[in-house]
Coordinates of C-alpha atoms and ligand atoms in Angstrom, one line a residue:
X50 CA -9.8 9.8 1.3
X51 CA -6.8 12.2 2.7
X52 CA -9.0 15.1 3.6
X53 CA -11.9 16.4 3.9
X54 CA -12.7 20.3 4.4
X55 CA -17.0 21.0 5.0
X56 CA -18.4 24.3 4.7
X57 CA -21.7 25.4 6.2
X58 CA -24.5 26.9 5.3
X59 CA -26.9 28.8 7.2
X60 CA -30.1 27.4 8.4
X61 CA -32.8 25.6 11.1
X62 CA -31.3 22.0 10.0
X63 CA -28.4 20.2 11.5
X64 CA -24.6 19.2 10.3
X65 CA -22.7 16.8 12.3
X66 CA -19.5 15.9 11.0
X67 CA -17.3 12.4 12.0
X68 CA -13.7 12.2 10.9
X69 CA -15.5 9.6 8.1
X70 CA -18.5 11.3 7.4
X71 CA -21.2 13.8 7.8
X72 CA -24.6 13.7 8.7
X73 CA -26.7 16.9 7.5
X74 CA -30.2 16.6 8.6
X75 CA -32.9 19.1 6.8
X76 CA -36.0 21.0 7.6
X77 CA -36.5 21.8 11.5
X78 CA -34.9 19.0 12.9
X79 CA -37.0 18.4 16.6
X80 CA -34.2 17.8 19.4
X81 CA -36.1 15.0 20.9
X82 CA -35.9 13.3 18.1
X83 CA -32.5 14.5 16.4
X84 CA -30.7 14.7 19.4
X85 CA -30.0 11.6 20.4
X86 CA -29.8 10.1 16.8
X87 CA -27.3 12.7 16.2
X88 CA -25.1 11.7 19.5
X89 CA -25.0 8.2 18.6
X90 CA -24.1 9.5 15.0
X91 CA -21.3 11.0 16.4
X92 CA -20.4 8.5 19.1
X93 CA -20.2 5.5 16.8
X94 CA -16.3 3.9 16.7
X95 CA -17.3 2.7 13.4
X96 CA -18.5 5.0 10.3
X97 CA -21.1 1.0 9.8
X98 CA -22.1 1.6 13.3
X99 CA -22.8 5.3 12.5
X100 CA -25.0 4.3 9.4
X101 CA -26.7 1.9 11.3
X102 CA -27.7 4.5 14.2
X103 CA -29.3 6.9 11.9
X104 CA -30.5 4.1 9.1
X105 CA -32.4 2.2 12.3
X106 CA -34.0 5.7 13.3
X107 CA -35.7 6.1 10.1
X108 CA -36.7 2.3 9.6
X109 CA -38.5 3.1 12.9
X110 CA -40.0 6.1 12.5
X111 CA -41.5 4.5 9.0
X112 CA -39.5 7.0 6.8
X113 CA -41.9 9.7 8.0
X114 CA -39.2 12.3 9.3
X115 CA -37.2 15.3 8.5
X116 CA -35.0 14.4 4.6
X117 CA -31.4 14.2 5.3
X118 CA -27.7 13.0 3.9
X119 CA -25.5 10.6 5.0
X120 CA -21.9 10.9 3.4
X121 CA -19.2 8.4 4.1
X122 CA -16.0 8.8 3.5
X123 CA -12.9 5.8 3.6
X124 CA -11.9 3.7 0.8
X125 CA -14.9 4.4 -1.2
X126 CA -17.9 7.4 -1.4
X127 CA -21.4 6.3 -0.4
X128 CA -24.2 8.5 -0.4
X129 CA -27.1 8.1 1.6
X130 CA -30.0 10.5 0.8
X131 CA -34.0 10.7 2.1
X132 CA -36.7 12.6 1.3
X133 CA -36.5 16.0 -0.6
X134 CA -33.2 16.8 -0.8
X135 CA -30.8 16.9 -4.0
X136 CA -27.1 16.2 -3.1
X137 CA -24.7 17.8 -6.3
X138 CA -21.4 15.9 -6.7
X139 CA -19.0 16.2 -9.4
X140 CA -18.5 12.7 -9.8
X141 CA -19.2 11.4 -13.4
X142 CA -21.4 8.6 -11.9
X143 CA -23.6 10.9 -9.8
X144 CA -24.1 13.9 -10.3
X145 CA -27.0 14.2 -8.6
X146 CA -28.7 11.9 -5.7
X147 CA -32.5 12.9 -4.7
X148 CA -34.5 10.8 -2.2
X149 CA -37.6 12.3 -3.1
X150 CA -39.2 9.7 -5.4
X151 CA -38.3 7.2 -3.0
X152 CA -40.5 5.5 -0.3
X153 CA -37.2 4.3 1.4
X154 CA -34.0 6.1 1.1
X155 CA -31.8 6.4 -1.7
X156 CA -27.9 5.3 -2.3
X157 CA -25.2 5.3 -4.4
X158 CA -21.6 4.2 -4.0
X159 CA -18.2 5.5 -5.6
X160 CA -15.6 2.7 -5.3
X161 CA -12.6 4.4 -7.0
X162 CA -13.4 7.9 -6.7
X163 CA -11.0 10.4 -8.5
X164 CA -8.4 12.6 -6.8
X165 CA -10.9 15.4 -5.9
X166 CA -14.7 15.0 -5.4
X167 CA -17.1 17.6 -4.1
X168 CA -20.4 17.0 -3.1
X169 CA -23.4 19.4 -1.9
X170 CA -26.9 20.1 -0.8
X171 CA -29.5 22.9 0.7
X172 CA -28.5 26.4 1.2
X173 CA -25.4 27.7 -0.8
X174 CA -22.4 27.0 2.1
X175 CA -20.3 30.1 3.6
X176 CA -17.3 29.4 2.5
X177 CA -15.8 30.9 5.0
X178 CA -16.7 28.4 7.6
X179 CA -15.4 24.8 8.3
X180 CA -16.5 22.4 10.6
X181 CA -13.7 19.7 11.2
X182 CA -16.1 17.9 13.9
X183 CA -19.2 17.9 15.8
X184 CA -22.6 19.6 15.3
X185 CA -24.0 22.8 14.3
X186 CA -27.2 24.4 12.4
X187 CA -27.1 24.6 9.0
X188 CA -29.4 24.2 6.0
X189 CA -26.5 22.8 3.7
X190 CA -23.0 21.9 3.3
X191 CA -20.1 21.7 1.0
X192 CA -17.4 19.4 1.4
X193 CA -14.6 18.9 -0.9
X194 CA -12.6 15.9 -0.5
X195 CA -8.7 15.0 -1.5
X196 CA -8.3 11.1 -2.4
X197 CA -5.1 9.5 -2.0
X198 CA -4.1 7.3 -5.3
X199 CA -5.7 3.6 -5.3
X200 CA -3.5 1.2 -3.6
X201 CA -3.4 -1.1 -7.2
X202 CA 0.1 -2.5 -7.8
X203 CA 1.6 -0.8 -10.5
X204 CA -1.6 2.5 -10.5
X205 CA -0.2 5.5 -11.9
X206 CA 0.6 8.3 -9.1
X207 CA -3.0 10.7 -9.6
X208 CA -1.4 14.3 -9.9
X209 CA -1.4 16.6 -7.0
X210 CA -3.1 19.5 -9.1
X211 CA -6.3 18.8 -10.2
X212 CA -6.9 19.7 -13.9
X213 CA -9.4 22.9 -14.3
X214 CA -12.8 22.4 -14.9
X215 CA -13.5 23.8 -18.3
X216 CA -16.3 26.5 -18.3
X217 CA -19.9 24.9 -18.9
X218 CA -18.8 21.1 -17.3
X219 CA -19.9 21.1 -14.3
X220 CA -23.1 23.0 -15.0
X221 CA -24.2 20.5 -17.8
X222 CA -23.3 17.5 -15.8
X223 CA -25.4 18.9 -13.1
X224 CA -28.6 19.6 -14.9
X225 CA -28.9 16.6 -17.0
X226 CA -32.0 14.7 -16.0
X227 CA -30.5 11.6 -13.8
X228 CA -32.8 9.5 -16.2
X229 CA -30.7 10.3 -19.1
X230 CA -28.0 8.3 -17.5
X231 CA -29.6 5.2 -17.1
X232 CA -30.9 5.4 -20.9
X233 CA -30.0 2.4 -22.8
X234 CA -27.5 3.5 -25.3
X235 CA -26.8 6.0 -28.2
X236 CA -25.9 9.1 -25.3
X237 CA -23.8 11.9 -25.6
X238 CA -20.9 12.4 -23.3
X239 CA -18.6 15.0 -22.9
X240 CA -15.1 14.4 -23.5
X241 CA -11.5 15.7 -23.6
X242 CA -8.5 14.0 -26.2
X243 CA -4.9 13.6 -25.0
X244 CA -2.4 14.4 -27.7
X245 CA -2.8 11.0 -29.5
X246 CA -6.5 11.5 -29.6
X247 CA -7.9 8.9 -26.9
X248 CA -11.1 10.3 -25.7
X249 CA -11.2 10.5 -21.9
X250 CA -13.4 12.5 -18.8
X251 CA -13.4 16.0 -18.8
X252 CA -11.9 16.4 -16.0
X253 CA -9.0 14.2 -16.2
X254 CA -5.5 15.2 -15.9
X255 CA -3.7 12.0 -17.4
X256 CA -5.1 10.1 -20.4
X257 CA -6.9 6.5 -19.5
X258 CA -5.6 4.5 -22.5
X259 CA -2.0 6.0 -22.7
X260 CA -1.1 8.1 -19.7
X261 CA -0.5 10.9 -21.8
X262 CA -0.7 14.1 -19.4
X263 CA -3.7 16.2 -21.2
X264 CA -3.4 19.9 -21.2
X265 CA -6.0 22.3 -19.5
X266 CA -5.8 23.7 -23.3
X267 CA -7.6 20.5 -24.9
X268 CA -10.9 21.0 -25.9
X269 CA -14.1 19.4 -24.5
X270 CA -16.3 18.4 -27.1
X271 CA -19.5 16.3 -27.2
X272 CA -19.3 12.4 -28.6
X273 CA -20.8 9.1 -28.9
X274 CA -20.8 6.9 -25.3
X275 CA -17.7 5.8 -25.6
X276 CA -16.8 1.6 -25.1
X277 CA -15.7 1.8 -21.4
X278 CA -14.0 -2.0 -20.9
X279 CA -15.6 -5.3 -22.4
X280 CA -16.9 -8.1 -19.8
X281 CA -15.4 -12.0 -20.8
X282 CA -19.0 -13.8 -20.6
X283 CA -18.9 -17.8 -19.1
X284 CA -18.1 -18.9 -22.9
X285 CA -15.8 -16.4 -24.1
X286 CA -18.0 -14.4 -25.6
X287 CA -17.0 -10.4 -25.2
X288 CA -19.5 -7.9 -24.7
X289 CA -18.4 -3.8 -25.0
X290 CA -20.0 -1.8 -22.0
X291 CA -21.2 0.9 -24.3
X292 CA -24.6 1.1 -23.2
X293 CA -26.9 -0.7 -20.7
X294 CA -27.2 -4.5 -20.4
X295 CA -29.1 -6.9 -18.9
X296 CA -27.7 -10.5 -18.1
X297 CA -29.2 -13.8 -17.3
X298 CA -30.4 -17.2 -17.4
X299 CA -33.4 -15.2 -19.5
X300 CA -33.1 -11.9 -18.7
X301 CA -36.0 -9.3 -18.8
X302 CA -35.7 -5.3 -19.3
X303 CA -38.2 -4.9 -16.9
X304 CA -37.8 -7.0 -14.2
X305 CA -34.0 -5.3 -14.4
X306 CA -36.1 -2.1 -14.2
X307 CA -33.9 -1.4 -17.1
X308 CA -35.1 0.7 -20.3
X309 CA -36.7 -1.2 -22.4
X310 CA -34.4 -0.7 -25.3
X311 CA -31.5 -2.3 -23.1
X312 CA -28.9 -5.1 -24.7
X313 CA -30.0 -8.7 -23.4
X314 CA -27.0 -11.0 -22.7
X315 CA -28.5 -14.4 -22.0
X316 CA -26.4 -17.0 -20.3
X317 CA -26.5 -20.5 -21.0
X318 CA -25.4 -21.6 -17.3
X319 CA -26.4 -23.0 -14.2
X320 CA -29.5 -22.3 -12.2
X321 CA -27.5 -20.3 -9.5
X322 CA -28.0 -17.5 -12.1
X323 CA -30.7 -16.1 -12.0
X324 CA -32.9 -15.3 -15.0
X325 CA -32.4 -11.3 -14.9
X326 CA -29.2 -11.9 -12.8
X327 CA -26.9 -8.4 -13.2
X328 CA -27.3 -5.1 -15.0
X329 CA -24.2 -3.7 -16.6
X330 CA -24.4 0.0 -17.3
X331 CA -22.0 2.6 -19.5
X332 CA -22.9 5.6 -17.2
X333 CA -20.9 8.7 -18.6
X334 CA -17.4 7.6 -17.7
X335 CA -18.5 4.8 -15.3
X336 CA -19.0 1.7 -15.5
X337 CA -21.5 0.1 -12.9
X338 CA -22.9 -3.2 -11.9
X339 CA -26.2 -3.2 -9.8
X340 CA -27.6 -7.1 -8.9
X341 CA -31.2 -7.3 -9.6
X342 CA -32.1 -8.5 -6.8
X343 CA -31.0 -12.2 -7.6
X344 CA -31.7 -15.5 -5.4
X345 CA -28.0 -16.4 -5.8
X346 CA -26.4 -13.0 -5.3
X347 CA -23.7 -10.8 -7.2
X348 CA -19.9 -10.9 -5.7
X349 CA -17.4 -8.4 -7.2
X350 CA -13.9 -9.4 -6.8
X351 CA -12.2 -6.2 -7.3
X352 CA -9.1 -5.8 -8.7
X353 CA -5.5 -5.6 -6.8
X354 CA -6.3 -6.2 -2.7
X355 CA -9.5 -5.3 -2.4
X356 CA -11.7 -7.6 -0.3
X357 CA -14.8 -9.3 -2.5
X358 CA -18.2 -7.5 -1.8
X359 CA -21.6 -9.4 -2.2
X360 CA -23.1 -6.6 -4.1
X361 CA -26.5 -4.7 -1.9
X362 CA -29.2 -5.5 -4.9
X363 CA -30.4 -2.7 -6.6
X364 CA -27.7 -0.3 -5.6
X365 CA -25.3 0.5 -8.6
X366 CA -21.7 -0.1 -8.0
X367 CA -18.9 1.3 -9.6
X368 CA -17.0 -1.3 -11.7
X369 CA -13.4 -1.3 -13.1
X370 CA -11.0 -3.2 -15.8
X371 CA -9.4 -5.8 -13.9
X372 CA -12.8 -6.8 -11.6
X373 CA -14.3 -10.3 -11.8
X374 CA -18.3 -10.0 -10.9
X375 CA -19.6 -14.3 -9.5
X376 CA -23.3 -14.7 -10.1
X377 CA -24.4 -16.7 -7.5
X378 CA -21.6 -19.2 -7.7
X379 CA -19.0 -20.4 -10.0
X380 CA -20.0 -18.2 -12.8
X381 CA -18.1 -15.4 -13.3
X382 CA -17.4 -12.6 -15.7
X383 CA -14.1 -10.7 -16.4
X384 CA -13.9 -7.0 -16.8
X385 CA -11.3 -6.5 -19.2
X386 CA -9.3 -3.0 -21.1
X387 CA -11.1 -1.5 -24.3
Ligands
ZN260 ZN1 -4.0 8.9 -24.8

């Protein structure tokens, strides 16, 4: 991430901001409690250490305080969200993160986010303010963020002017239920053609199978889920991430906490898989691996430099063509073009 520029919105909360992150706290925060949460926030070298301050306050207050938002910013986007508040992103994978179904907290985490991402919550923000760092009240923020182009050998430079945002886009990608997202198969995405047809995100500016700049002009229209990559199973076998799949010694919808209609990919491998190991999922125009939780764990080796990243079960993670996923050893499965 190359900048960051956060509006505020009026209100009894709080909004503290680190050069990596923000923390925006809802309700009527109570300074004995806030305050020195908040300082350490702040005070942190590291944005882990900042988590782990405000993270460690609600683990001992037994999740019973004021909802807030973490947002960190660096080589990826993670979201961190508690309690009743909906944060609005216009990133294909989340488009919106509540916590307030969950007894813990809630995350999700962008590991290639595109060149622009904004993300929001609570009151509509005064665009007219900024908050570069520190604390203020507020009952909601906006922050748009510019993200340099991945550090892949060979990546294509991501254009400096972000394509428009055809009318209707953001609004529909904002009130679809999240549920429809994790559906099985068989959805509807929206979708924009380069000249020679390929279908890609609406809001991209330069086609994904053949670089092709695409026109603001272009027309979204509605389609099929399209086939994202394919992932290169232990014997060969390749299966399209079109849809949600469960994989596994003997893997079990359920125990994935997968819908029921999901594609099970049984592996005929050791016993450091587990039986429901790994879910794959097709989400819009992201591709995402989330461990279920397994004895062995899930490693993702991304592709280029990245370091490898033993996967935080149940949290999805953004996957990409080029990434190599170990289950819980030797076994490992290759993320590979359309
Ligand atoms: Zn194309």
């Amino acid at each position: 991430v190359t900048g960051a520029r956060l509006a505020v919105g009026a209100g009894t909360g709080r909004l503290a901001r680190r050069p990596d992150g923000l923390l925006f706290v809802g309700g009527r925060p109570a300074d004995e409690r806030w305050g020195r949460v908040i300082d350490g926030y702040l005070d942190a070298e590291q944005a882990d250490d900042a988590r782990e301050v405000v993270t460690s306050a609600a683990v001992a207050a037994g999740f019973a305080l004021e909802p807030f938002v973490m947002v960190a910013w660096g080589q990826a986007i993670e979201l961190l969200v508690l309690g009743e508040i909906e944060v609005r992103t216009d990133l294909p994978s989340v488009p919106m993160l509540s916590g307030a179904t969950s007894a813990t907290w809630v995350e999700h985490r962008v590991a290639r986010p595109p060149a622009t991402a904004q993300l929001s919550a609570g009151t509509v923000p005064d665009l007219g303010t900024r908050l570069d760092a520190g604390v203020v009240a507020a009952g909601g923020f906006a922050v748009t963020l510019a993200i340099a182009s991945p550090d892949v050998p060979g990546a294509r430079p991501v254009p400096r002017e972000p394509a428009p945002e055809p009318d209707g886009v953001d609004l529909e990608m904002t009130l679809r239920p999240p549920g429809q997202l994790t559906a099985a198969g068989g959805g509807l995405v929206r979708a924009r053609r380069c000249g020679n047809g390929h279908a890609n995100p609406p809001h991209a500016a330069q086609c994904r199978v053949c670089g092709d700049l695409i026109g603001p002009a272009s027309a979204v229209e509605t389609m099929a889920q399209p086939v994202l990559g394919h992932v290169v199973l232990p014997d060969g076998a390749a299966i399209p991430v079109d849809r949600t799949s469960v994989l596994g010694r003997k893997p079990d919808a359920g125990t994935a906490r997968a819908d029921p209609a999901a594609r099970l990919v049984p592996l005929d491998v050791s016993a450091d898989v587990s039986r429901t190991h790994l879910v794959i999922r097709a989400e819009g125009w992201a591709m995402t691996a989330t461990d279920c939780g397994s004895r062995g764990r899930t490693v993702l080796r991304p592709t280029g430099a990245g370091e490898p990243e033993v996967l935080e079960p149940w949290v999805p993670h953004e996957i990409a063509v080029g990434d190599t996923l170990y289950l819980g050893g030797p076994t490992q499965l290759q993320v590979v073009a359309s």
